Coordinates of C-alpha atoms in Angstrom, one line a residue:
M77 CA 72.0 201.9 191.9
G78 CA 75.2 201.3 194.1
T79 CA 76.9 203.8 196.4
I80 CA 80.5 204.6 196.8
V81 CA 81.7 202.7 199.9
P82 CA 85.1 204.0 201.0
Q83 CA 87.9 201.4 201.4
K84 CA 90.2 201.3 204.4
G85 CA 94.0 200.8 204.6
I86 CA 95.5 203.8 202.8
S87 CA 96.1 207.3 204.2
R88 CA 94.7 210.4 202.5
T89 CA 98.1 211.7 201.8
R90 CA 99.4 208.5 200.2
L91 CA 96.2 208.2 198.2
L92 CA 96.6 211.8 196.8
L93 CA 100.3 211.4 196.1
A94 CA 100.0 208.1 194.4
G95 CA 97.1 209.3 192.2
G96 CA 98.4 212.8 191.8
I97 CA 101.8 211.9 190.4
G98 CA 100.2 209.9 187.7
W99 CA 97.9 212.9 187.0
L100 CA 101.1 215.1 186.9
F101 CA 102.6 212.8 184.3
D102 CA 99.6 213.1 182.2
A103 CA 99.5 216.9 182.2
M104 CA 103.2 217.1 181.7
D105 CA 103.3 215.0 178.6
V106 CA 100.3 216.8 177.0
L107 CA 101.8 220.2 177.5
L108 CA 105.4 218.9 176.7
L109 CA 104.2 217.6 173.3
S110 CA 103.8 221.1 171.9
Y111 CA 107.4 221.9 172.9
V112 CA 108.7 218.7 171.5
L113 CA 107.0 219.3 168.1
A114 CA 108.5 222.8 167.9
Y115 CA 111.9 221.2 168.7
L116 CA 111.4 218.7 165.8
R117 CA 110.3 221.4 163.5
V118 CA 113.4 223.4 164.0
H119 CA 115.9 220.4 164.1
Y120 CA 114.3 218.1 161.6
G121 CA 112.6 220.5 159.2
W122 CA 109.0 219.5 160.0
A123 CA 106.2 221.4 158.4
T124 CA 103.3 222.9 160.3
V125 CA 100.9 220.3 158.9
D126 CA 103.2 217.5 160.2
E127 CA 102.8 218.9 163.8
A128 CA 99.0 219.2 163.2
Y129 CA 98.7 215.5 162.2
V130 CA 100.7 214.3 165.1
M131 CA 98.7 216.5 167.5
L132 CA 95.4 215.1 165.9
A133 CA 96.6 211.5 166.3
N134 CA 97.5 212.1 169.9
N135 CA 94.1 213.7 170.7
V136 CA 92.2 210.9 169.0
G137 CA 94.1 208.5 171.2
L138 CA 93.2 210.5 174.3
L139 CA 89.4 210.3 173.3
V140 CA 89.5 206.5 172.5
G141 CA 91.6 205.7 175.6
A142 CA 89.2 207.3 178.0
M143 CA 86.3 205.1 176.7
V144 CA 88.3 201.9 176.4
F145 CA 90.1 202.0 179.8
G146 CA 87.0 203.2 181.6
R147 CA 85.3 200.1 180.4
L148 CA 88.3 197.9 181.3
A149 CA 88.3 199.6 184.8
D150 CA 84.7 198.5 185.3
S151 CA 85.5 195.0 184.1
F152 CA 88.7 194.2 185.7
G153 CA 89.3 196.7 188.5
R154 CA 90.5 200.3 188.8
R155 CA 94.0 199.7 190.0
R156 CA 94.9 197.2 187.3
A157 CA 93.6 199.6 184.6
F158 CA 95.5 202.5 186.2
M159 CA 98.7 200.4 186.2
T160 CA 98.1 199.4 182.5
T161 CA 97.6 203.0 181.3
L162 CA 101.0 204.0 182.9
L163 CA 102.7 201.1 181.4
V164 CA 101.2 201.9 177.9
Y165 CA 102.4 205.5 178.3
S166 CA 105.9 204.4 179.4
V167 CA 106.4 201.9 176.6
M168 CA 105.3 204.4 174.0
A169 CA 107.4 207.2 175.4
A170 CA 110.4 204.9 175.0
A171 CA 109.4 204.1 171.4
M172 CA 108.9 207.8 170.6
G173 CA 112.6 208.5 171.3
F174 CA 113.5 206.3 168.3
F175 CA 111.5 208.2 165.7
T176 CA 111.8 211.8 164.4
S177 CA 109.7 211.6 161.2
P178 CA 105.9 212.4 161.3
L179 CA 104.3 209.1 160.2
P180 CA 105.7 206.8 162.8
L181 CA 105.2 209.4 165.5
M182 CA 101.6 209.7 164.5
V183 CA 101.2 205.9 165.3
V184 CA 103.2 206.2 168.5
R185 CA 101.3 209.2 169.8
F186 CA 97.9 207.6 169.1
L187 CA 99.0 204.6 171.2
M188 CA 100.5 206.8 173.8
G189 CA 97.3 208.8 173.8
L190 CA 95.4 205.6 174.7
G191 CA 97.2 205.3 177.9
L192 CA 97.1 209.0 178.8
G193 CA 93.4 209.3 177.9
G194 CA 92.5 206.3 180.0
E195 CA 94.4 207.4 183.1
L196 CA 92.3 210.4 184.1
P197 CA 88.8 208.7 184.4
V198 CA 90.3 205.6 186.0
V199 CA 92.4 207.4 188.6
S200 CA 89.5 209.9 189.4
T201 CA 87.2 207.0 190.0
L202 CA 89.8 205.2 192.1
V203 CA 90.5 208.2 194.3
S204 CA 86.8 208.9 194.7
E205 CA 86.0 205.3 195.8
L206 CA 88.9 205.1 198.2
S207 CA 88.0 208.5 199.9
R208 CA 85.8 209.0 203.0
P209 CA 82.5 210.6 202.1
E210 CA 83.2 213.9 203.7
Q211 CA 86.5 214.2 201.9
R212 CA 85.7 212.7 198.6
G213 CA 85.0 215.9 196.7
T214 CA 88.0 217.8 198.2
N215 CA 90.3 214.8 197.4
V216 CA 89.3 214.6 193.7
V217 CA 89.6 218.4 193.3
L218 CA 93.1 218.3 194.9
L219 CA 94.0 215.5 192.6
E220 CA 93.1 217.7 189.7
S221 CA 95.4 220.4 191.1
F222 CA 98.3 218.1 190.0
W223 CA 97.5 219.2 186.5
S224 CA 98.9 222.6 187.2
Y225 CA 102.1 221.1 188.7
G226 CA 102.5 219.1 185.5
T227 CA 102.2 222.1 183.3
I228 CA 105.0 223.7 185.4
A229 CA 107.1 220.6 185.0
A230 CA 106.6 220.6 181.3
G231 CA 107.8 224.2 181.2
V232 CA 110.9 223.3 183.2
L233 CA 111.8 220.3 181.1
A234 CA 111.3 222.2 177.8
S235 CA 113.3 225.2 179.0
F236 CA 116.2 223.5 180.8
V237 CA 116.4 219.8 180.0
L238 CA 115.4 219.4 176.4
P239 CA 118.0 221.9 175.0
I240 CA 120.7 219.9 176.9
T241 CA 119.7 216.3 176.5
G242 CA 118.0 216.5 173.3
Y243 CA 114.7 215.0 172.2
S244 CA 115.4 211.2 172.4
M245 CA 117.1 211.2 175.8
L246 CA 114.2 213.2 177.3
M247 CA 111.7 210.7 176.1
W248 CA 113.7 207.7 177.3
A249 CA 113.9 209.3 180.7
L250 CA 110.2 209.8 180.8
A251 CA 109.7 206.2 179.9
A252 CA 111.2 205.4 183.5
T253 CA 107.7 206.2 184.7
A254 CA 107.0 202.5 184.1
L255 CA 108.6 202.1 187.5
Y256 CA 105.8 204.1 189.1
A257 CA 103.4 201.4 188.2
V258 CA 105.2 199.3 190.9
V259 CA 104.4 202.0 193.4
I260 CA 100.7 202.0 192.4
R261 CA 100.6 198.2 192.9
R262 CA 102.1 198.4 196.3
G263 CA 100.7 201.7 197.5
I264 CA 97.0 201.6 196.4
P265 CA 94.4 198.9 197.1
E266 CA 91.7 198.0 194.7
S267 CA 88.6 200.0 195.2
R268 CA 86.1 198.0 193.3
H269 CA 83.8 196.3 195.8
T270 CA 80.8 195.1 193.9
A271 CA 79.9 192.1 191.9
E272 CA 77.8 193.9 189.4
R273 CA 78.8 193.5 185.8
P274 CA 79.2 196.6 183.6
S275 CA 76.3 197.3 181.4
F276 CA 76.0 199.9 178.7
R277 CA 72.2 199.1 178.6
S278 CA 71.8 200.3 182.1
L279 CA 74.1 203.2 181.5
L280 CA 72.1 204.4 178.5
G281 CA 68.9 203.3 180.1
S282 CA 68.1 204.1 183.8
E283 CA 71.3 206.4 184.1
H284 CA 70.9 208.3 180.8
R285 CA 69.2 211.2 182.7
R286 CA 72.6 211.8 184.3
L287 CA 74.9 210.9 181.5
F288 CA 73.6 213.3 178.8
P289 CA 73.7 216.5 181.0
A290 CA 77.2 215.5 182.2
W291 CA 78.3 215.1 178.5
V292 CA 77.1 218.6 177.8
A293 CA 79.0 220.0 180.8
W294 CA 82.2 218.3 180.0
F295 CA 82.1 219.2 176.3
A296 CA 81.3 222.9 177.2
I297 CA 84.1 223.4 179.8
A298 CA 86.7 221.8 177.5
F299 CA 85.6 223.5 174.3
G300 CA 86.1 227.0 175.9
Y301 CA 89.2 226.3 178.0
Y302 CA 91.3 225.0 175.2
G303 CA 89.9 227.5 172.8
F304 CA 91.0 230.2 175.1
A305 CA 94.3 228.9 176.6
L306 CA 95.9 227.8 173.4
W307 CA 95.3 231.1 171.7
V308 CA 96.0 233.8 174.4
P309 CA 99.8 234.1 173.9
S310 CA 99.3 234.7 170.1
V311 CA 96.4 237.2 170.8
L312 CA 98.5 239.2 173.3
V313 CA 101.3 239.4 170.7
G314 CA 98.7 240.5 168.1
R315 CA 97.7 243.3 170.3
G316 CA 101.1 244.8 170.3
F317 CA 102.7 243.4 173.4
P318 CA 106.3 242.1 172.9
L319 CA 106.6 238.3 172.8
L320 CA 108.4 237.9 176.1
E321 CA 106.1 240.3 177.9
S322 CA 103.1 238.3 176.5
F323 CA 104.5 235.1 177.9
E324 CA 105.0 236.8 181.3
Y325 CA 101.4 238.1 181.3
F326 CA 100.1 234.5 180.4
L327 CA 102.3 233.0 183.1
V328 CA 100.7 235.2 185.8
M329 CA 97.2 234.2 184.5
T330 CA 98.2 230.5 184.7
I331 CA 99.6 230.7 188.2
L332 CA 96.1 231.7 189.4
Q333 CA 94.9 228.2 188.5
V334 CA 96.5 226.7 191.7
P335 CA 94.4 228.8 194.1
G336 CA 91.4 228.2 191.8
Y337 CA 91.7 224.5 192.6
F338 CA 92.1 225.0 196.3
S339 CA 89.1 227.3 196.5
A340 CA 87.0 224.7 194.7
A341 CA 88.4 222.0 196.9
Y342 CA 87.1 224.0 200.0
L343 CA 83.7 224.8 198.5
V344 CA 82.6 221.4 197.1
E345 CA 82.1 220.0 200.6
R346 CA 80.7 223.3 202.1
I347 CA 78.1 224.3 199.6
G348 CA 78.1 221.3 197.3
R349 CA 79.3 220.1 193.8
R350 CA 76.5 221.5 191.8
P351 CA 76.4 225.1 193.1
T352 CA 80.2 225.4 193.1
F353 CA 80.4 224.2 189.5
I354 CA 77.5 226.4 188.3
S355 CA 78.9 229.5 190.0
Y356 CA 82.4 229.0 188.7
M357 CA 81.2 228.4 185.1
V358 CA 79.1 231.6 185.2
I359 CA 82.0 233.7 186.5
S360 CA 84.2 232.0 183.9
A361 CA 81.7 233.3 181.2
A362 CA 81.6 236.8 182.8
S363 CA 85.5 236.8 182.8
A364 CA 85.6 235.9 179.2
I365 CA 83.3 238.6 178.3
G366 CA 85.4 241.1 180.4
F367 CA 88.6 239.9 178.6
S368 CA 87.0 240.6 175.2
F369 CA 86.5 244.3 176.1
A370 CA 89.9 244.7 178.0
S371 CA 92.2 247.2 176.4
S372 CA 95.0 247.5 178.9
A373 CA 97.6 245.0 180.1
L374 CA 96.2 245.3 183.6
L375 CA 92.7 244.5 182.6
L376 CA 93.8 241.6 180.4
V377 CA 95.7 240.1 183.3
I378 CA 92.8 240.6 185.8
F379 CA 90.1 239.1 183.5
G380 CA 92.4 236.4 182.1
G381 CA 93.5 235.5 185.7
A382 CA 89.9 235.4 186.9
L383 CA 89.1 233.2 183.9
N384 CA 92.0 230.8 184.7
F385 CA 91.1 230.8 188.5
F386 CA 87.4 229.9 188.1
N387 CA 87.5 227.7 185.0
V388 CA 90.1 225.3 186.3
G389 CA 88.2 225.3 189.6
A390 CA 85.2 224.1 187.7
W391 CA 87.4 221.4 186.1
G392 CA 88.3 220.1 189.5
V393 CA 84.6 220.0 190.5
I394 CA 83.4 218.2 187.5
Y395 CA 86.1 215.5 188.1
A396 CA 84.9 215.1 191.6
Y397 CA 81.2 215.2 190.8
T398 CA 81.0 212.8 187.8
P399 CA 82.0 209.5 189.4
E400 CA 79.4 210.1 192.2
L401 CA 76.6 210.2 189.6
F402 CA 76.8 206.6 188.5
G403 CA 76.5 203.1 189.9
D404 CA 79.4 200.8 190.7
A405 CA 79.0 198.7 187.6
N406 CA 79.4 201.6 185.1
R407 CA 81.2 204.4 187.1
A408 CA 84.5 204.3 185.2
S409 CA 82.8 203.7 181.9
A410 CA 80.6 206.7 182.4
T411 CA 83.4 209.0 183.6
G412 CA 85.5 207.7 180.7
S413 CA 82.7 208.7 178.2
C414 CA 82.5 212.2 179.9
T415 CA 86.2 212.8 179.5
S416 CA 86.0 211.6 175.9
M417 CA 83.4 214.4 175.3
A418 CA 85.9 216.7 176.8
R419 CA 88.5 215.5 174.3
V420 CA 86.1 216.3 171.5
G421 CA 85.6 219.8 172.9
M422 CA 89.5 220.0 173.2
I423 CA 89.9 219.2 169.5
L424 CA 87.2 221.6 168.2
G425 CA 87.5 224.6 170.5
P426 CA 90.8 225.9 169.3
Y427 CA 89.4 226.1 165.7
V428 CA 86.9 228.8 166.6
P429 CA 89.5 231.7 167.0
A430 CA 91.0 230.5 163.7
L431 CA 87.6 231.1 162.0
I432 CA 86.2 234.1 163.7
A433 CA 87.6 237.1 165.6
F434 CA 89.0 236.3 169.1
G435 CA 86.6 238.7 170.8
A436 CA 83.7 236.9 169.1
S437 CA 85.2 233.6 170.1
L438 CA 85.2 234.6 173.8
W439 CA 81.5 235.3 173.6
T440 CA 81.0 231.9 172.0
F441 CA 83.0 230.3 174.8
A442 CA 81.0 232.2 177.3
A443 CA 77.7 231.1 175.9
L444 CA 78.8 227.4 176.0
W445 CA 79.9 227.7 179.6
L446 CA 76.5 229.0 180.5
V447 CA 74.9 226.0 178.7
G448 CA 77.3 223.7 180.6
A449 CA 76.2 225.3 183.9
A450 CA 72.5 225.0 182.9
A451 CA 73.0 221.3 182.1
V452 CA 74.3 220.6 185.6
I453 CA 71.0 221.9 187.1
L454 CA 69.5 218.7 185.8
L455 CA 71.8 216.6 188.0
P456 CA 71.4 215.8 191.6
E457 CA 73.7 217.1 194.4
T458 CA 76.0 214.4 195.6
A459 CA 78.0 216.0 198.4
S460 CA 77.9 214.2 201.8
G461 CA 75.1 215.7 203.9
I462 CA 73.8 217.9 201.1
R463 CA 70.9 216.4 199.0
T464 CA 69.0 218.8 196.7
G465 CA 67.3 218.4 193.5
T466 CA 64.6 216.0 192.1
V467 CA 66.9 213.0 191.2
D468 CA 68.1 210.7 193.9
V469 CA 71.7 209.9 193.3
R470 CA 71.4 206.7 195.4

């Protein structure tokens, strides 16, 4: 199978900024959607079920987009696919501003989700292939850190811009990200360097021993992360903390995501992808169990902060790790299929606390994170200068 040969002609800073800003847009929109739906409920009389249907359409679009654009990136080039995902997002963001009823917004959000879902596997593959071997893992983890900046941007827009401009003006302003596609075209070279044709037969044949464990790891991390993150504010209120105080506690927990990314960015090149991911997943599981027993605000913040620190660090590692596991012809397709498995986990995970007690849910998430960590043991180490395991990634 092929190796990743880094391309010349672009600085590390330029590469991370060009890819990271696109990543920021993705995170910002995913998080901003929840605020926008709440705004539509208040101002246009939406029912809770209307919000749920629009969110589901968006999530299905994210799932399908990761598969479709991963395949297109392998067939026609990473940069072209990246530009296309941004354009799809921009056009649909503009269209979204014209509708305030649930049915047309379901259609628009599905199409918008195609672009957003396709962006993450494509840009992570692009950055991986354009990076020097000794910086590849660190670069992709730093790329993932832009997710946290996007969540902060979403909060700022929802708190200070949406109340002033209104819903439609905000979406039309976000549509201006189409201009960013020009920056991508001028600022990032094409990374694809092989004449191999993408083949699902080889992906499910010789490479299946890597694909299935990767799917398990991606599903597990997303299932638990979204199941935890989307319910914590409500759980804190349910435990008797005032609403504003609950948001403040959750904000402190979330801020710890940023050093979590940077710690993982440091370790992936020092001790390797596999041991970093496994250790971060195990500590995430332990933190979830600790959170389930925590009775004071201090302990909740400590265990919740630790969970955010290590779990998002593991997210950064798996994004860096996955493109390196597959050959040139199928790299983006394989990465796209893995992020699609994460979207499945993202859809299913939040239902668990709705069905069983939150404490029991945390034990479920912890168990799945341990399964995800165990699955990665079956994969080879890919860090430059570190080669362990029985499977040769080359």
